[in-house]
């Protein structure tokens, strides 16, 4: 795999395991670790899934769960893998069913004693009490990263490359756009979706086209966008994970997703025997510790002071409840 996109497999797993040990220090291990499985349609290095994977490693290291996982599972094979893990005695199954909703829910109904916590564009169904849903509602940090982007653009033209126009992606883009317009209401946006969760070459080519059309900052919802920005000498805003170490002169800021509050809530419910159908999306909110704005790092001192002052003000207001970022799940369009 390309080092510019993400850590190699061995380094990634060692890093996440080490950080998990530190995060789990001081916790009392559960007497009976919950046998837990993760099912992912992409590699665990992919940014969104990496946050789930890392949280599971953290929970395992503190003794709450015993964790195994399958990656690169196709949507057509997803139901079979769910059934295999359920038959193997797993009591908590986590993953993402965006492309296999109906099949996943049908299989979950066959195993009422297994708790399912699944990334989904749909809501929970009371008729399926063992199937809870989540989504990364990190619009709070996306909004803050938009403020920074709005203060850094010189052309007033920002390019945005996403995977699919589903609610999870749409709400982050709208929040980012709202933040940018706080600094300059006349900013224009180029918006495009590549039709894939993991196609860095396609994302890169889409970003190149936006740069040719005047964009001087890119919103990198997908891998590959920051590579285009780096090659053309412009800036990028990251999403879900902090990629600034790989792009120190390119990635200004990133909205970070922390899956730990979501998973920890599910673990507590399973331990208590009270797990039920619910929407866990709230645990991704900033006031729940589910999202944060990455440190500026190499861009410390380079972001205009008015933007930083507004970021600080809005962050405090979001955490206190005095300000709420609008959640807009409609598909965004170019302006």
Short mmCIF file of C-alpha atoms in Angstrom, two decimals:
data_model
loop_
_atom_site.label_atom_id
_atom_site.label_comp_id
_atom_site.label_asym_id
_atom_site.label_seq_id
_atom_site.Cartn_x
_atom_site.Cartn_y
_atom_site.Cartn_z
CA UNK A 1 0.00 0.00 0.00
CA UNK A 2 1.16 3.59 -0.61
CA UNK A 3 2.79 5.07 2.45
CA UNK A 4 1.50 8.53 1.43
CA UNK A 5 -2.04 7.34 1.91
CA UNK A 6 -1.81 5.43 5.15
CA UNK A 7 0.43 3.41 7.44
CA UNK A 8 1.56 0.02 6.28
CA UNK A 9 -0.33 -2.84 7.85
CA UNK A 10 2.20 -3.88 10.49
CA UNK A 11 2.93 -0.31 11.60
CA UNK A 12 -0.80 0.49 11.74
CA UNK A 13 -1.70 -2.47 13.92
CA UNK A 14 1.27 -1.93 16.23
CA UNK A 15 0.48 1.78 16.57
CA UNK A 16 -3.19 1.31 17.32
CA UNK A 17 -2.47 -1.47 19.79
CA UNK A 18 0.11 0.66 21.60
CA UNK A 19 -2.20 3.65 21.83
CA UNK A 20 -4.96 1.37 23.04
CA UNK A 21 -2.82 0.21 25.95
CA UNK A 22 -2.23 3.78 27.02
CA UNK A 23 -5.88 4.74 26.72
CA UNK A 24 -6.95 1.69 28.69
CA UNK A 25 -4.53 2.24 31.57
CA UNK A 26 -6.15 2.37 34.95
CA UNK A 27 -9.42 0.72 33.89
CA UNK A 28 -10.66 -2.33 35.72
CA UNK A 29 -10.95 -5.23 33.31
CA UNK A 30 -14.34 -6.82 32.85
CA UNK A 31 -14.61 -10.23 34.51
CA UNK A 32 -15.92 -11.81 31.33
CA UNK A 33 -14.73 -10.19 28.11
CA UNK A 34 -17.51 -9.97 25.54
CA UNK A 35 -16.70 -12.02 22.47
CA UNK A 36 -16.84 -9.38 19.75
CA UNK A 37 -16.45 -9.41 15.96
CA UNK A 38 -15.91 -6.60 13.49
CA UNK A 39 -17.02 -6.92 9.86
CA UNK A 40 -15.70 -4.33 7.42
CA UNK A 41 -16.13 -3.88 3.67
CA UNK A 42 -12.79 -2.08 3.32
CA UNK A 43 -9.30 -2.50 4.81
CA UNK A 44 -8.97 -1.59 8.49
CA UNK A 45 -6.49 1.10 7.44
CA UNK A 46 -9.27 3.01 5.66
CA UNK A 47 -9.97 6.15 7.65
CA UNK A 48 -13.57 5.52 8.76
CA UNK A 49 -13.12 1.87 9.65
CA UNK A 50 -9.78 2.55 11.32
CA UNK A 51 -11.59 4.54 14.01
CA UNK A 52 -13.91 1.62 14.78
CA UNK A 53 -11.01 -0.83 14.72
CA UNK A 54 -8.88 1.30 17.03
CA UNK A 55 -11.74 1.68 19.55
CA UNK A 56 -12.22 -2.10 19.54
CA UNK A 57 -8.51 -2.64 20.20
CA UNK A 58 -8.72 -0.19 23.08
CA UNK A 59 -11.67 -2.06 24.59
CA UNK A 60 -9.87 -5.37 24.14
CA UNK A 61 -6.69 -4.14 25.80
CA UNK A 62 -8.56 -3.05 28.90
CA UNK A 63 -10.28 -6.44 29.06
CA UNK A 64 -13.85 -5.52 28.13
CA UNK A 65 -14.00 -7.54 24.92
CA UNK A 66 -12.15 -10.23 22.99
CA UNK A 67 -11.99 -9.03 19.42
CA UNK A 68 -11.61 -10.56 15.98
CA UNK A 69 -12.42 -9.03 12.62
CA UNK A 70 -12.83 -9.56 8.90
CA UNK A 71 -11.99 -6.86 6.35
CA UNK A 72 -12.64 -6.40 2.63
CA UNK A 73 -15.96 -8.24 2.95
CA UNK A 74 -18.11 -7.62 -0.11
CA UNK A 75 -21.69 -6.46 0.33
CA UNK A 76 -22.91 -9.68 -1.30
CA UNK A 77 -20.95 -11.74 1.24
CA UNK A 78 -21.77 -9.64 4.29
CA UNK A 79 -24.76 -11.69 5.51
CA UNK A 80 -22.78 -14.92 5.35
CA UNK A 81 -19.96 -13.48 7.44
CA UNK A 82 -22.42 -12.14 10.01
CA UNK A 83 -23.96 -15.60 10.34
CA UNK A 84 -20.55 -17.25 10.75
CA UNK A 85 -19.57 -14.89 13.57
CA UNK A 86 -22.94 -15.33 15.28
CA UNK A 87 -22.64 -19.11 15.06
CA UNK A 88 -19.12 -18.86 16.50
CA UNK A 89 -20.51 -17.44 19.75
CA UNK A 90 -19.85 -13.74 19.34
CA UNK A 91 -22.18 -11.69 21.54
CA UNK A 92 -21.44 -8.28 19.98
CA UNK A 93 -20.97 -7.71 16.26
CA UNK A 94 -19.90 -4.30 14.93
CA UNK A 95 -19.45 -3.06 11.39
CA UNK A 96 -21.08 -1.06 8.60
CA UNK A 97 -24.07 -2.17 6.56
CA UNK A 98 -24.56 0.80 4.23
CA UNK A 99 -24.60 -1.50 1.21
CA UNK A 100 -26.23 -4.54 2.85
CA UNK A 101 -28.98 -3.13 5.05
CA UNK A 102 -31.80 -5.56 4.37
CA UNK A 103 -29.67 -8.69 4.38
CA UNK A 104 -27.87 -7.72 7.59
CA UNK A 105 -31.10 -7.02 9.44
CA UNK A 106 -32.63 -10.28 8.27
CA UNK A 107 -29.68 -12.26 9.62
CA UNK A 108 -29.66 -10.29 12.89
CA UNK A 109 -33.28 -11.31 13.44
CA UNK A 110 -32.15 -14.95 13.43
CA UNK A 111 -29.82 -14.31 16.40
CA UNK A 112 -31.81 -12.38 19.03
CA UNK A 113 -29.18 -13.06 21.71
CA UNK A 114 -26.45 -11.31 19.71
CA UNK A 115 -26.08 -7.52 19.93
CA UNK A 116 -25.48 -5.77 16.61
CA UNK A 117 -24.00 -2.26 16.46
CA UNK A 118 -23.88 -1.23 12.83
CA UNK A 119 -23.03 1.87 10.85
CA UNK A 120 -26.18 2.65 8.90
CA UNK A 121 -27.95 5.38 6.98
CA UNK A 122 -31.24 4.18 8.45
CA UNK A 123 -32.67 4.28 11.96
CA UNK A 124 -33.27 1.57 14.51
CA UNK A 125 -36.35 -0.64 14.27
CA UNK A 126 -38.13 -1.49 17.55
CA UNK A 127 -39.23 -4.75 15.92
CA UNK A 128 -35.54 -5.75 15.77
CA UNK A 129 -34.46 -5.04 19.37
CA UNK A 130 -30.93 -6.44 19.07
CA UNK A 131 -29.92 -4.16 16.17
CA UNK A 132 -28.60 -0.69 17.07
CA UNK A 133 -27.29 1.82 14.55
CA UNK A 134 -24.67 4.54 14.54
CA UNK A 135 -23.18 7.06 12.18
CA UNK A 136 -20.29 9.46 12.55
CA UNK A 137 -22.08 12.68 13.37
CA UNK A 138 -18.88 14.73 13.41
CA UNK A 139 -20.48 17.82 11.89
CA UNK A 140 -19.29 19.88 14.89
CA UNK A 141 -15.61 19.45 14.07
CA UNK A 142 -16.31 19.62 10.31
CA UNK A 143 -17.88 23.03 10.86
CA UNK A 144 -14.81 24.22 12.77
CA UNK A 145 -12.48 22.96 10.03
CA UNK A 146 -14.60 24.91 7.55
CA UNK A 147 -13.95 28.13 9.46
CA UNK A 148 -10.23 27.51 9.08
CA UNK A 149 -10.57 26.71 5.37
CA UNK A 150 -12.63 29.85 4.79
CA UNK A 151 -9.88 31.94 6.30
CA UNK A 152 -7.12 30.31 4.24
CA UNK A 153 -8.57 30.33 0.72
CA UNK A 154 -7.33 33.12 -1.54
CA UNK A 155 -9.44 32.35 -4.61
CA UNK A 156 -12.66 31.84 -2.64
CA UNK A 157 -13.05 28.54 -4.49
CA UNK A 158 -13.03 25.29 -2.49
CA UNK A 159 -13.20 21.78 -3.95
CA UNK A 160 -14.97 18.95 -2.10
CA UNK A 161 -14.55 15.28 -3.03
CA UNK A 162 -16.74 12.68 -1.32
CA UNK A 163 -17.44 8.97 -1.66
CA UNK A 164 -21.22 8.71 -1.93
CA UNK A 165 -23.91 11.35 -1.28
CA UNK A 166 -25.33 9.53 1.75
CA UNK A 167 -26.42 11.34 4.94
CA UNK A 168 -23.13 10.56 6.72
CA UNK A 169 -21.13 12.40 4.06
CA UNK A 170 -23.69 15.06 3.19
CA UNK A 171 -23.99 16.42 6.72
CA UNK A 172 -20.23 16.78 7.07
CA UNK A 173 -19.95 18.66 3.79
CA UNK A 174 -22.81 21.01 4.67
CA UNK A 175 -21.27 21.72 8.09
CA UNK A 176 -17.89 22.41 6.51
CA UNK A 177 -19.48 24.75 3.96
CA UNK A 178 -21.34 26.60 6.72
CA UNK A 179 -18.10 27.10 8.63
CA UNK A 180 -16.28 28.42 5.56
CA UNK A 181 -19.08 30.88 4.87
CA UNK A 182 -18.70 32.25 8.40
CA UNK A 183 -15.42 33.70 7.20
CA UNK A 184 -16.52 34.59 3.67
CA UNK A 185 -20.18 34.28 2.62
CA UNK A 186 -19.18 34.59 -1.05
CA UNK A 187 -17.08 31.42 -1.15
CA UNK A 188 -18.03 29.02 -3.95
CA UNK A 189 -17.79 25.23 -3.77
CA UNK A 190 -17.14 22.50 -6.30
CA UNK A 191 -18.77 19.27 -5.08
CA UNK A 192 -18.26 15.81 -6.55
CA UNK A 193 -18.76 12.19 -5.47
CA UNK A 194 -16.60 9.40 -6.84
CA UNK A 195 -19.03 6.50 -6.23
CA UNK A 196 -16.61 4.53 -4.07
CA UNK A 197 -15.44 4.40 -0.47
CA UNK A 198 -11.93 3.49 -1.49
CA UNK A 199 -10.61 4.58 -4.88
CA UNK A 200 -7.68 6.96 -4.28
CA UNK A 201 -6.76 7.30 -7.98
CA UNK A 202 -10.28 8.37 -8.91
CA UNK A 203 -10.47 10.79 -5.97
CA UNK A 204 -7.12 12.24 -6.99
CA UNK A 205 -8.16 12.77 -10.61
CA UNK A 206 -11.41 14.41 -9.48
CA UNK A 207 -9.42 16.74 -7.24
CA UNK A 208 -7.05 17.63 -10.08
CA UNK A 209 -10.04 18.75 -12.16
CA UNK A 210 -11.22 21.00 -9.33
CA UNK A 211 -7.78 22.56 -9.01
CA UNK A 212 -7.78 23.26 -12.75
CA UNK A 213 -11.13 24.97 -12.19
CA UNK A 214 -9.71 27.37 -9.60
CA UNK A 215 -9.92 25.58 -6.23
CA UNK A 216 -7.05 26.45 -3.90
CA UNK A 217 -8.26 24.35 -0.93
CA UNK A 218 -9.67 20.82 -1.06
CA UNK A 219 -11.94 19.03 1.39
CA UNK A 220 -10.48 15.51 1.49
CA UNK A 221 -13.40 13.31 2.47
CA UNK A 222 -11.68 10.45 0.61
CA UNK A 223 -8.10 9.21 0.34
CA UNK A 224 -6.32 10.51 -2.76
CA UNK A 225 -7.50 14.11 -2.50
CA UNK A 226 -4.63 15.24 -0.30
CA UNK A 227 -2.19 13.67 -2.76
CA UNK A 228 -3.58 15.89 -5.51
CA UNK A 229 -3.32 18.94 -3.25
CA UNK A 230 0.27 18.09 -2.34
CA UNK A 231 1.31 17.62 -5.95
CA UNK A 232 -0.22 20.94 -7.03
CA UNK A 233 1.01 22.88 -3.99
CA UNK A 234 -2.36 23.81 -2.51
CA UNK A 235 -3.98 23.12 0.88
CA UNK A 236 -6.36 20.41 2.07
CA UNK A 237 -8.70 19.77 4.99
CA UNK A 238 -8.79 16.23 6.35
CA UNK A 239 -11.68 14.09 7.55
CA UNK A 240 -12.11 11.43 10.29
CA UNK A 241 -8.37 10.92 10.91
CA UNK A 242 -5.40 13.27 11.18
CA UNK A 243 -3.22 12.86 8.09
CA UNK A 244 -1.03 15.90 8.70
CA UNK A 245 1.99 13.73 9.62
CA UNK A 246 1.84 12.34 6.06
CA UNK A 247 1.09 15.75 4.51
CA UNK A 248 2.82 18.30 6.78
CA UNK A 249 2.75 21.10 4.22
CA UNK A 250 -0.71 20.32 2.85
CA UNK A 251 -3.28 19.31 5.48
CA UNK A 252 -4.17 22.34 7.57
CA UNK A 253 -6.80 20.83 9.85
CA UNK A 254 -8.96 17.73 10.20
CA UNK A 255 -12.25 16.80 11.85
CA UNK A 256 -11.45 13.71 13.93
CA UNK A 257 -13.93 10.97 14.78
CA UNK A 258 -13.60 9.18 18.13
CA UNK A 259 -15.61 5.94 18.10
CA UNK A 260 -14.77 5.09 21.71
CA UNK A 261 -17.86 6.74 23.29
CA UNK A 262 -20.13 4.85 20.87
CA UNK A 263 -18.55 1.46 21.45
CA UNK A 264 -18.16 1.95 25.20
CA UNK A 265 -21.89 2.68 25.52
CA UNK A 266 -22.73 -0.53 23.63
CA UNK A 267 -20.32 -2.58 25.76
CA UNK A 268 -21.89 -1.23 28.94
CA UNK A 269 -25.37 -2.13 27.69
CA UNK A 270 -24.32 -5.66 26.73
CA UNK A 271 -22.63 -6.13 30.11
CA UNK A 272 -25.79 -4.96 31.86
CA UNK A 273 -28.04 -7.12 29.70
CA UNK A 274 -29.92 -4.03 28.53
CA UNK A 275 -28.75 -3.68 24.93
CA UNK A 276 -31.61 -2.76 22.65
CA UNK A 277 -32.43 -1.07 19.35
CA UNK A 278 -31.23 2.54 19.56
CA UNK A 279 -29.57 5.28 17.58
CA UNK A 280 -26.02 5.71 18.87
CA UNK A 281 -25.34 8.68 16.62
CA UNK A 282 -25.36 11.13 19.52
CA UNK A 283 -22.14 9.64 20.90
CA UNK A 284 -20.23 11.08 17.93
CA UNK A 285 -21.17 14.64 18.92
CA UNK A 286 -18.46 16.94 20.27
CA UNK A 287 -20.17 17.35 23.64
CA UNK A 288 -20.03 13.56 24.03
CA UNK A 289 -16.31 13.36 23.19
CA UNK A 290 -17.06 11.79 19.82
CA UNK A 291 -15.30 14.36 17.66
CA UNK A 292 -12.56 16.95 17.89
CA UNK A 293 -10.55 19.28 15.70
CA UNK A 294 -7.03 17.98 15.15
CA UNK A 295 -4.14 20.15 16.41
CA UNK A 296 -2.85 22.60 13.82
CA UNK A 297 0.64 21.16 14.13
CA UNK A 298 2.78 22.44 11.26
CA UNK A 299 0.19 25.14 10.54
CA UNK A 300 0.32 26.58 14.03
CA UNK A 301 0.79 30.33 13.62
CA UNK A 302 -0.24 30.25 9.96
CA UNK A 303 -4.02 30.42 10.38
CA UNK A 304 -5.42 33.97 10.65
CA UNK A 305 -6.13 35.04 14.22
CA UNK A 306 -9.80 35.97 13.61
CA UNK A 307 -10.50 32.41 12.43
CA UNK A 308 -8.82 30.89 15.48
CA UNK A 309 -10.76 33.18 17.77
CA UNK A 310 -14.03 32.14 16.15
CA UNK A 311 -13.06 28.45 16.33
CA UNK A 312 -12.34 28.77 20.04
CA UNK A 313 -15.60 30.61 20.66
CA UNK A 314 -17.74 28.20 18.67
CA UNK A 315 -16.08 25.12 20.17
CA UNK A 316 -16.89 26.32 23.68
CA UNK A 317 -20.46 27.12 22.64
CA UNK A 318 -20.91 23.69 21.02
CA UNK A 319 -19.72 21.93 24.15
CA UNK A 320 -21.93 24.04 26.40
CA UNK A 321 -24.98 23.68 24.15
CA UNK A 322 -25.16 27.42 23.39
CA UNK A 323 -24.52 26.77 19.68
CA UNK A 324 -25.66 23.87 17.51
CA UNK A 325 -24.27 23.01 14.11
CA UNK A 326 -27.11 22.42 11.65
CA UNK A 327 -27.46 18.80 10.56
CA UNK A 328 -28.37 18.77 6.88
CA UNK A 329 -28.47 15.33 5.27
CA UNK A 330 -29.49 16.58 1.81
CA UNK A 331 -27.05 16.06 -1.03
CA UNK A 332 -24.82 19.14 -1.38
CA UNK A 333 -24.29 20.69 -4.79
CA UNK A 334 -21.73 22.95 -6.39
CA UNK A 335 -22.32 26.68 -6.14
#
